[in-house]
């Protein structure tokens, strides 16, 4: 039975649409992100992921970088439209061949492949039928999980079903700043339920074809009431339920938090499928969220406000390592023995990194960021939270969704014209940390 390497797992994360490029090669179908990014006004710099970091062709170079870094695992995502161009029917063999080459080369390099099955790039044909608003998409996702795991189930060392279903629902279907660009506000709730149902169906399919652990990668953000009136506290609780609990309580058999879900889409048996046991919980953490009571007449039960007490990244996100510890301790306290082991599946920051004339790229802010978050992780471990790994977002600067190429999250700088990779100083720093740890 394939196993993850023992001990604390160091890794890096990426996702298909953000790095692969090659969007029309080898029979790949169109995804919602191809459509969305080609629509004028959606992406700040007007770019698409058509080339991205060209990792579809350059993955051997990327694997060589990971080997140099010394990570034990690589979390990448499989592009559903490469495997099933229309999201239904038999597999496109060329799509699976690509991921097989990637996985085999990782294993040859001694790096455990951790595959995410859905990192937001839904086949456009499924979107045309409603996307995740349509219950059928959950069933399609289960079938797709079976196709991928039938081919790769003996070699992928850990599976992640979905990436950040909360963010996909809220930015993609509620607010419309991400693909597919729907602005349904609370009417977007079926997207939560159908993703979770798809997750449960995928877990079962993965179990049929693979002995490797199965997880989901949720995005979590501690809700901080600002300034702290009773209305602010209530708003923070409402935000916490929506962001942090809707996508976790039902996974762990607790059903949806009261008042945070539209139960009309929930059918008999769904909650059992959603609660199919998982082996680990992936935690993506970037920042806490400031929340206050809403203005009169607001359609939302909360309002988001900036948190002033923290420095910010180039994305404007607060740098708050204490939020990571708080979050881990809260999950541990909230779910107790129901909580499976945790892997931090994304943690990282964007800064405006440049390559100097001497060819180096200094990113001291990222080093401080990673150092602070690793210390927070150790504190949470000392508090009894079972955290087994840390994956940095990201290996490479890449195509950051609606921000296009304007936000650099990599340990490795990428020149988006020449596609030249230049490891930043944080890369060397992390390499030493990993070595020391070993
Ligand atoms: C996460 C996404 C990832 C990347 C980082 C910065 O929400 O999962 O693809 O965009 O944020």
Coordinates of C-alpha atoms and ligand atoms in Angstrom, one line a residue:
X1 CA 0.0 0.0 0.0
X2 CA 1.5 3.4 -0.9
X3 CA 2.5 5.5 2.0
X4 CA 3.4 9.1 2.7
X5 CA 7.0 9.5 3.9
X6 CA 7.1 9.3 7.7
X7 CA 7.8 12.3 10.0
X8 CA 6.8 15.9 9.4
X9 CA 6.0 16.4 5.7
X10 CA 7.4 19.5 3.9
X11 CA 5.8 20.4 0.7
X12 CA 5.0 23.0 -1.9
X13 CA 1.6 23.5 -3.6
X14 CA 0.5 24.7 -7.1
X15 CA -2.6 24.3 -9.2
X16 CA -3.1 23.3 -12.8
X17 CA -4.7 26.4 -14.3
X18 CA -2.1 28.7 -12.5
X19 CA 1.0 26.9 -13.9
X20 CA 0.3 24.5 -16.7
X21 CA -0.5 26.6 -19.7
X22 CA -0.9 24.4 -22.8
X23 CA -4.7 24.9 -22.6
X24 CA -5.4 23.6 -26.1
X25 CA -2.9 20.7 -26.2
X26 CA -3.5 17.0 -26.1
X27 CA -7.3 17.1 -26.3
X28 CA -7.8 19.3 -23.2
X29 CA -11.3 20.8 -23.1
X30 CA -12.3 24.3 -22.1
X31 CA -12.5 25.2 -18.4
X32 CA -14.5 28.0 -16.8
X33 CA -11.3 29.8 -16.2
X34 CA -10.5 29.9 -19.9
X35 CA -13.9 31.4 -20.5
X36 CA -13.8 33.8 -17.6
X37 CA -10.2 35.1 -18.3
X38 CA -11.0 35.7 -21.9
X39 CA -13.9 38.0 -20.9
X40 CA -12.8 41.6 -21.0
X41 CA -12.5 43.3 -17.6
X42 CA -12.4 40.1 -15.5
X43 CA -8.6 39.9 -14.9
X44 CA -6.8 43.0 -13.7
X45 CA -4.0 42.8 -16.2
X46 CA -6.1 41.3 -19.0
X47 CA -4.1 38.0 -19.1
X48 CA -5.2 34.4 -19.1
X49 CA -3.6 31.1 -18.1
X50 CA -3.0 30.0 -21.7
X51 CA 0.8 29.9 -21.0
X52 CA 1.1 30.6 -17.3
X53 CA 4.5 29.2 -16.2
X54 CA 4.4 26.6 -19.0
X55 CA 4.8 23.8 -16.4
X56 CA 2.9 21.5 -18.7
X57 CA 6.2 21.4 -20.7
X58 CA 8.7 22.4 -18.0
X59 CA 7.7 20.1 -15.2
X60 CA 11.0 18.3 -15.2
X61 CA 12.7 21.6 -14.4
X62 CA 10.2 22.3 -11.7
X63 CA 10.7 18.9 -10.2
X64 CA 14.5 19.5 -10.2
X65 CA 13.9 22.6 -8.2
X66 CA 11.8 20.8 -5.7
X67 CA 14.5 18.2 -5.4
X68 CA 17.0 20.9 -4.7
X69 CA 14.6 22.4 -2.1
X70 CA 14.4 19.0 -0.4
X71 CA 10.6 18.8 0.0
X72 CA 9.1 15.4 0.6
X73 CA 5.8 16.1 -1.2
X74 CA 4.4 18.1 -4.1
X75 CA 0.7 19.1 -4.1
X76 CA -0.4 19.8 -7.7
X77 CA -3.9 19.7 -9.2
X78 CA -5.3 17.6 -12.0
X79 CA -7.2 19.7 -14.6
X80 CA -10.5 18.0 -15.0
X81 CA -10.9 19.2 -18.6
X82 CA -7.6 17.4 -19.5
X83 CA -9.0 14.1 -18.2
X84 CA -12.6 14.6 -19.3
X85 CA -12.8 17.4 -21.8
X86 CA -16.5 17.8 -21.4
X87 CA -16.7 16.6 -17.8
X88 CA -18.5 13.4 -18.7
X89 CA -17.7 10.1 -20.4
X90 CA -14.5 8.1 -21.0
X91 CA -11.1 9.5 -20.1
X92 CA -9.0 11.4 -22.6
X93 CA -5.9 9.1 -22.5
X94 CA -3.5 11.9 -23.3
X95 CA -4.6 13.9 -20.3
X96 CA -4.0 11.0 -18.0
X97 CA -0.7 10.2 -19.7
X98 CA 0.5 13.7 -18.8
X99 CA -0.3 13.3 -15.1
X100 CA 1.2 9.8 -15.1
X101 CA 4.5 11.2 -16.4
X102 CA 4.4 13.9 -13.8
X103 CA 3.7 11.4 -11.0
X104 CA 6.3 9.0 -12.1
X105 CA 9.0 11.7 -12.4
X106 CA 8.1 12.9 -8.9
X107 CA 8.5 9.4 -7.5
X108 CA 11.8 9.0 -9.3
X109 CA 12.9 12.2 -7.5
X110 CA 11.8 10.8 -4.2
X111 CA 8.9 13.3 -3.9
X112 CA 5.5 12.1 -2.8
X113 CA 2.7 13.2 -5.3
X114 CA -0.2 14.8 -3.6
X115 CA -3.0 15.3 -6.1
X116 CA -5.9 17.7 -5.8
X117 CA -8.8 16.7 -8.1
X118 CA -10.6 20.0 -8.3
X119 CA -8.8 23.4 -8.0
X120 CA -11.6 25.4 -9.6
X121 CA -11.1 24.6 -13.3
X122 CA -14.5 23.0 -14.0
X123 CA -15.1 21.8 -17.6
X124 CA -17.1 24.6 -19.3
X125 CA -19.7 22.0 -20.6
X126 CA -20.7 21.2 -17.0
X127 CA -20.9 25.0 -16.3
X128 CA -23.3 25.3 -19.2
X129 CA -25.6 22.9 -17.4
X130 CA -25.4 24.9 -14.2
X131 CA -21.9 24.0 -12.8
X132 CA -22.0 23.3 -9.1
X133 CA -25.5 24.7 -8.8
X134 CA -26.6 21.5 -10.5
X135 CA -26.6 18.4 -8.4
X136 CA -25.5 16.3 -11.3
X137 CA -22.0 17.9 -11.2
X138 CA -21.4 16.1 -7.9
X139 CA -22.0 12.8 -9.6
X140 CA -19.8 13.8 -12.5
X141 CA -17.1 14.6 -10.0
X142 CA -17.3 11.2 -8.4
X143 CA -16.9 9.6 -11.8
X144 CA -14.0 11.7 -12.7
X145 CA -12.3 10.8 -9.4
X146 CA -12.7 7.2 -10.3
X147 CA -11.1 7.7 -13.7
X148 CA -8.1 9.5 -12.3
X149 CA -7.6 7.0 -9.4
X150 CA -8.0 4.0 -11.6
X151 CA -4.9 5.1 -13.5
X152 CA -2.9 6.7 -10.7
X153 CA -4.3 5.2 -7.5
X154 CA -1.2 3.0 -6.9
X155 CA 1.2 6.0 -7.1
X156 CA -0.4 9.2 -5.8
X157 CA 0.5 9.2 -2.1
X158 CA -2.3 11.5 -0.9
X159 CA -5.5 12.7 -2.5
X160 CA -7.2 16.0 -2.0
X161 CA -10.7 16.1 -3.4
X162 CA -11.6 19.8 -3.5
X163 CA -9.6 22.9 -3.0
X164 CA -11.3 25.6 -1.0
X165 CA -14.9 25.0 -1.7
X166 CA -15.8 28.1 0.3
X167 CA -13.7 30.4 -1.9
X168 CA -15.1 28.7 -5.0
X169 CA -18.6 29.3 -3.8
X170 CA -18.1 32.8 -2.5
X171 CA -15.9 34.4 -5.1
X172 CA -17.2 32.2 -8.1
X173 CA -20.9 32.1 -7.4
X174 CA -21.8 34.6 -4.7
X175 CA -19.7 37.6 -5.6
X176 CA -18.6 36.9 -9.1
X177 CA -15.0 38.0 -8.9
X178 CA -13.8 34.5 -9.9
X179 CA -15.0 32.1 -12.6
X180 CA -17.8 31.4 -13.3
X181 CA -18.6 35.0 -12.4
X182 CA -22.1 34.5 -10.9
X183 CA -23.4 37.0 -8.3
X184 CA -26.0 35.1 -6.4
X185 CA -25.1 36.1 -2.9
X186 CA -26.9 33.7 -0.5
X187 CA -28.6 31.9 -3.4
X188 CA -25.2 30.4 -4.1
X189 CA -25.6 27.9 -1.2
X190 CA -26.4 24.9 -3.4
X191 CA -22.8 25.2 -4.6
X192 CA -21.6 24.4 -1.1
X193 CA -23.8 21.4 -0.8
X194 CA -23.1 20.0 -4.2
X195 CA -19.3 20.4 -3.8
X196 CA -19.5 18.6 -0.5
X197 CA -21.7 15.9 -1.9
X198 CA -19.2 15.5 -4.8
X199 CA -16.4 15.3 -2.2
X200 CA -18.2 12.4 -0.5
X201 CA -18.8 10.6 -3.7
X202 CA -15.1 11.1 -4.7
X203 CA -13.9 9.7 -1.4
X204 CA -15.8 6.5 -2.1
X205 CA -14.4 6.3 -5.6
X206 CA -10.9 6.9 -4.4
X207 CA -11.2 4.2 -1.8
X208 CA -12.1 1.8 -4.6
X209 CA -9.0 2.4 -6.5
X210 CA -6.3 3.6 -4.1
X211 CA -5.0 2.8 -0.6
X212 CA -3.6 6.3 -0.1
X213 CA -5.0 8.7 2.4
X214 CA -7.8 11.1 1.3
X215 CA -8.3 14.6 2.4
X216 CA -10.0 17.9 1.4
X217 CA -8.3 21.3 1.4
X218 CA -10.4 23.9 3.2
X219 CA -9.6 27.6 3.5
X220 CA -10.0 28.8 7.0
X221 CA -10.0 32.3 8.4
X222 CA -10.5 33.2 12.1
X223 CA -13.3 35.9 12.3
X224 CA -12.2 38.9 14.4
X225 CA -15.0 41.2 15.6
X226 CA -14.2 44.9 15.0
X227 CA -14.4 46.8 17.3
X228 CA -16.3 44.3 19.4
X229 CA -19.8 45.4 20.1
X230 CA -22.5 42.7 20.6
X231 CA -23.6 43.3 16.9
X232 CA -19.9 42.8 15.9
X233 CA -19.7 39.5 17.9
X234 CA -22.8 38.2 16.3
X235 CA -21.6 39.2 12.9
X236 CA -18.3 37.4 13.5
X237 CA -20.1 34.3 14.6
X238 CA -22.2 34.4 11.4
X239 CA -19.1 34.8 9.3
X240 CA -17.3 32.0 11.2
X241 CA -20.3 29.6 10.5
X242 CA -20.3 30.4 6.8
X243 CA -16.5 30.4 6.2
X244 CA -15.2 27.9 8.7
X245 CA -18.0 25.6 9.7
X246 CA -20.3 25.0 6.7
X247 CA -17.5 23.2 5.0
X248 CA -16.3 21.2 8.0
X249 CA -19.1 20.4 10.4
X250 CA -20.9 18.1 7.8
X251 CA -17.6 16.4 6.8
X252 CA -17.2 15.4 10.4
X253 CA -20.8 14.1 10.8
X254 CA -22.2 17.1 12.5
X255 CA -24.5 18.4 9.7
X256 CA -24.7 22.0 8.7
X257 CA -24.4 24.7 11.4
X258 CA -27.9 26.0 12.2
X259 CA -29.0 29.0 10.2
X260 CA -26.0 28.9 7.9
X261 CA -27.4 26.6 5.2
X262 CA -30.4 26.4 2.8
X263 CA -31.5 22.9 3.6
X264 CA -34.0 22.7 0.7
X265 CA -31.2 21.2 -1.5
X266 CA -30.2 18.6 1.0
X267 CA -31.7 15.2 0.2
X268 CA -32.0 12.1 2.4
X269 CA -28.7 10.3 2.7
X270 CA -26.6 13.3 1.5
X271 CA -25.2 14.0 4.9
X272 CA -24.1 10.4 5.2
X273 CA -22.3 10.6 1.9
X274 CA -20.6 13.9 2.9
X275 CA -19.5 12.4 6.2
X276 CA -17.7 9.5 4.5
X277 CA -14.6 9.3 6.7
X278 CA -11.5 11.1 5.5
X279 CA -7.9 10.5 6.7
X280 CA -6.7 14.0 7.0
X281 CA -7.9 17.6 6.9
X282 CA -6.0 20.0 4.6
X283 CA -5.9 23.5 6.0
X284 CA -5.2 26.5 3.8
X285 CA -4.5 29.6 5.8
X286 CA -3.7 33.1 4.7
X287 CA -5.2 35.6 7.1
X288 CA -7.9 36.3 9.7
X289 CA -10.9 38.4 8.6
X290 CA -12.1 41.5 10.4
X291 CA -15.9 41.5 10.7
X292 CA -18.4 44.0 12.1
X293 CA -22.2 44.2 12.3
X294 CA -23.8 45.1 9.0
X295 CA -25.4 48.4 8.0
X296 CA -29.2 48.5 8.2
X297 CA -30.7 46.9 5.1
X298 CA -27.5 45.0 4.1
X299 CA -28.3 41.6 2.4
X300 CA -25.4 40.1 4.5
X301 CA -25.4 39.4 8.3
X302 CA -21.8 40.8 8.5
X303 CA -19.5 43.4 6.9
X304 CA -15.9 42.7 6.3
X305 CA -13.4 45.4 7.5
X306 CA -9.6 45.7 7.4
X307 CA -7.6 44.6 10.4
X308 CA -5.3 47.6 11.1
X309 CA -2.9 46.0 13.6
X310 CA -0.9 43.9 11.1
X311 CA 1.6 44.6 8.4
X312 CA 0.2 43.6 5.0
X313 CA 1.5 41.7 2.0
X314 CA 1.4 43.1 -1.6
X315 CA -2.1 41.6 -1.8
X316 CA -3.1 43.8 1.1
X317 CA -3.7 40.7 3.3
X318 CA -2.7 41.0 7.0
X319 CA 0.3 39.1 8.0
X320 CA -1.0 37.3 11.2
X321 CA 0.8 34.2 12.2
X322 CA -1.1 34.2 15.5
X323 CA -4.2 33.5 13.4
X324 CA -2.8 30.2 12.3
X325 CA -2.2 29.1 15.9
X326 CA -5.7 30.4 16.8
X327 CA -7.3 28.5 13.9
X328 CA -5.6 25.2 14.7
X329 CA -6.4 25.4 18.4
X330 CA -10.0 26.3 17.5
X331 CA -10.4 23.3 15.2
X332 CA -8.9 21.0 17.8
X333 CA -11.2 22.4 20.5
X334 CA -14.3 22.4 18.3
X335 CA -14.1 19.0 16.8
X336 CA -12.0 17.1 19.4
X337 CA -11.6 13.4 18.5
X338 CA -13.6 13.8 15.3
X339 CA -10.8 15.9 13.9
X340 CA -8.5 13.9 11.6
X341 CA -4.7 14.8 11.4
X342 CA -4.1 18.2 9.8
X343 CA -1.8 19.1 7.0
X344 CA -1.3 22.8 6.2
X345 CA -1.9 22.5 2.5
X346 CA -1.3 26.1 1.6
X347 CA 0.4 29.0 3.4
X348 CA 2.3 31.8 1.7
X349 CA 2.4 35.5 0.7
X350 CA 2.7 37.8 -2.3
X351 CA 5.4 40.4 -2.5
X352 CA 6.7 42.4 -5.4
X353 CA 9.9 40.4 -5.8
X354 CA 12.4 41.5 -8.4
X355 CA 15.6 39.9 -9.8
X356 CA 18.6 42.2 -9.2
X357 CA 21.3 42.9 -11.8
X358 CA 23.5 40.3 -10.1
X359 CA 20.9 37.7 -10.7
X360 CA 19.7 37.2 -7.2
X361 CA 16.1 37.7 -5.8
X362 CA 15.9 38.8 -2.2
X363 CA 12.6 38.3 -0.4
X364 CA 13.2 38.9 3.3
X365 CA 9.5 39.6 3.9
X366 CA 8.6 36.1 2.7
X367 CA 11.3 34.6 5.0
X368 CA 9.8 36.4 8.0
X369 CA 6.3 35.3 6.9
X370 CA 7.3 31.6 6.7
X371 CA 9.3 31.8 9.9
X372 CA 6.4 33.3 11.8
X373 CA 3.9 30.8 10.5
X374 CA 6.1 27.8 11.2
X375 CA 6.5 29.1 14.8
X376 CA 2.7 29.4 15.0
X377 CA 2.4 25.8 13.8
X378 CA 4.9 24.6 16.4
X379 CA 3.0 26.4 19.1
X380 CA -0.2 24.7 18.0
X381 CA 1.5 21.3 18.1
X382 CA 2.7 22.1 21.6
X383 CA -1.0 22.8 22.4
X384 CA -1.8 19.3 21.3
X385 CA -2.9 19.8 17.7
X386 CA -1.9 17.0 15.4
X387 CA -0.3 18.9 12.5
X388 CA 1.7 16.7 10.2
X389 CA 2.9 18.8 7.4
X390 CA 3.4 22.2 5.9
X391 CA 3.0 23.0 2.2
X392 CA 4.1 26.5 1.0
X393 CA 2.0 28.3 -1.6
X394 CA 3.7 28.3 -3.9
X395 CA 6.7 26.7 -5.6
X396 CA 6.6 29.3 -8.4
X397 CA 5.3 32.8 -9.1
X398 CA 2.2 32.0 -11.1
X399 CA -1.1 33.2 -12.6
X400 CA -3.0 34.4 -9.6
X401 CA -6.6 34.2 -10.8
X402 CA -8.4 37.6 -11.1
X403 CA -5.0 39.2 -10.3
X404 CA -3.4 37.7 -13.3
X405 CA 0.4 38.0 -13.2
X406 CA 0.5 40.8 -10.7
X407 CA 0.9 38.8 -7.5
X408 CA 4.0 36.8 -6.9
X409 CA 3.7 34.0 -4.3
X410 CA 6.6 31.8 -5.4
X411 CA 9.7 30.6 -3.6
X412 CA 11.0 30.7 -7.1
X413 CA 10.7 33.9 -9.2
X414 CA 9.4 33.4 -12.7
X415 CA 10.0 35.9 -15.5
X416 CA 6.7 35.8 -17.3
X417 CA 8.2 36.7 -20.6
X418 CA 11.2 34.3 -20.8
X419 CA 9.7 31.9 -18.2
X420 CA 13.1 31.7 -16.6
X421 CA 13.0 30.4 -13.0
X422 CA 15.2 32.1 -10.3
X423 CA 15.1 30.7 -6.8
X424 CA 14.5 33.6 -4.3
X425 CA 16.4 33.9 -1.0
X426 CA 13.3 32.3 0.7
X427 CA 14.0 29.2 -1.3
X428 CA 17.6 28.9 0.2
X429 CA 16.2 29.7 3.6
X430 CA 13.6 27.0 3.5
X431 CA 16.0 24.5 2.1
X432 CA 18.2 25.0 5.2
X433 CA 15.2 24.8 7.5
X434 CA 14.2 21.5 5.9
X435 CA 17.8 20.2 6.2
X436 CA 18.1 21.2 9.8
X437 CA 14.8 19.5 10.6
X438 CA 15.9 16.3 9.1
Ligands
LIG1 C1 -5.7 30.2 -2.4 C2 -5.9 29.4 -3.7 C3 -4.6 29.3 -4.5 C4 -3.9 30.7 -4.6 C5 -3.7 31.2 -3.2 C6 -3.0 32.5 -3.1 O1 -7.0 30.7 -2.0 O2 -6.2 28.1 -3.3 O3 -4.9 28.8 -5.8 O4 -4.7 31.5 -5.3 O5 -5.0 31.4 -2.5

